[in-house]
Amino acid sequence: MSNIYSWQKEIWQTLTRNFATQQRCHALLLKGHQGIGKFDFSRYFAKSLLCDHAKEDIQACGTCQSCHWFEQGAHPNFYQVVPEALSEVVSEDTDRAGAEETAGNSKSKKKASQQISVGQIRNLTDFVYMSGHQSGYKIVLIYPSEAMNKAAANALLKKLEEPPEQVLFILVTHHPQHLPPTIRSRCQQITMPAPDVKTSLDWLVQQAVKDPQSCLTAAGLAPLTALQFNDSELFAQHEQFIQQISSPMQLNPISLALTMQQVDLSTLVSWLQKWCYDLVSYAVCGKVRYYHDQQAMIESLAANINTHACITYVRTLYTHQRLSQHPLNPRLFLEEIFLSYIQLVNEKAI
Ligand SMILES: [Zn+2]
């Protein structure tokens, strides 16, 4: 990635303008849906702040020594903290596009930690408190910040409470509500924009995605996630999943849990969340948000659900989304949520 995404131009201008004119800011919190390019944006922002010859709107020149160091992952004034499971995915020579949603989708990363540990935050101490290369900013990027466990968050809080000179923390999060309020309140919070459907589709066409509409639907309208679906096994698994849950009378939770065990749990839960969101949305206001191509099926299922129970179920799925990072038994975890789903959609039909 050499630039920001088209839907981020406005927020870029606002942020850089504020940054140039306001008092020094020590911590930024970039928040927004997963798969909309927050990570790429934050890295480009860091690269631009560190650039020796930044252009007028603080965009990195791409040619100076600082920009080269940054691209090679060797900038002495930049420190990136990600969970072990993400560390290879977002390694410095990776094509940045699409990095956001890849966490957990890789089978080889199953055993790597999804958390940011207290050790990783403590390791920042030297970087943060020692004098940096030349003058200017030292930047710490923490992604996704909600992956910090409690001890890690406390360790970071201490650093935010006594912010060192010339250090900027950039926290990037999909779920700001999972961060302690004490951390949130010490950051300048920036809501990152999500592109509308047309912008996303145009972008996916530019990326040569074969079936942009289906990929975007499967990705819950997040374009960078949609890119991951292009021509992938995950796309086929999503199709299979939707086919099964749209026929709840034939659905067997045990066999579905077995079939889907190759898919990352968090990803599965997010599919189910969006499907159930559409059921509620259709029942309440006759509209679907994600699964337009399944509207007829959603309509018939929505006629048979208890809307309140479905809203409760969607809320429960948010809790499951957190638990999905470390379930005791993944198969049982899935069977339980599928069983609840079957009861929900068959409630009036039985
Ligand atoms: Zn430069």
Tab-separated table of C-alpha atoms and ligand atoms in Angstrom, residues 47 51-54 60-67, ligand 1:
chain	number	residue	atom	x	y	z
A	47	LYS	CA	5.148	6.456	7.930
A	51	CYS	CA	9.049	10.834	6.685
A	52	ASP	CA	11.985	13.208	6.220
A	53	HIS	CA	10.331	15.004	3.319
A	54	ALA	CA	6.608	14.744	3.944
A	60	ALA	CA	5.027	10.243	3.048
A	61	CYS	CA	7.364	10.944	0.118
A	62	GLY	CA	8.126	7.235	-0.311
A	63	THR	CA	11.726	7.858	-1.353
A	64	CYS	CA	13.646	9.174	1.661
A	65	GLN	CA	15.704	7.027	3.993
A	66	SER	CA	12.993	7.120	6.628
A	67	CYS	CA	10.372	5.831	4.168
B	1	ZN	ZN	9.820	10.006	3.039
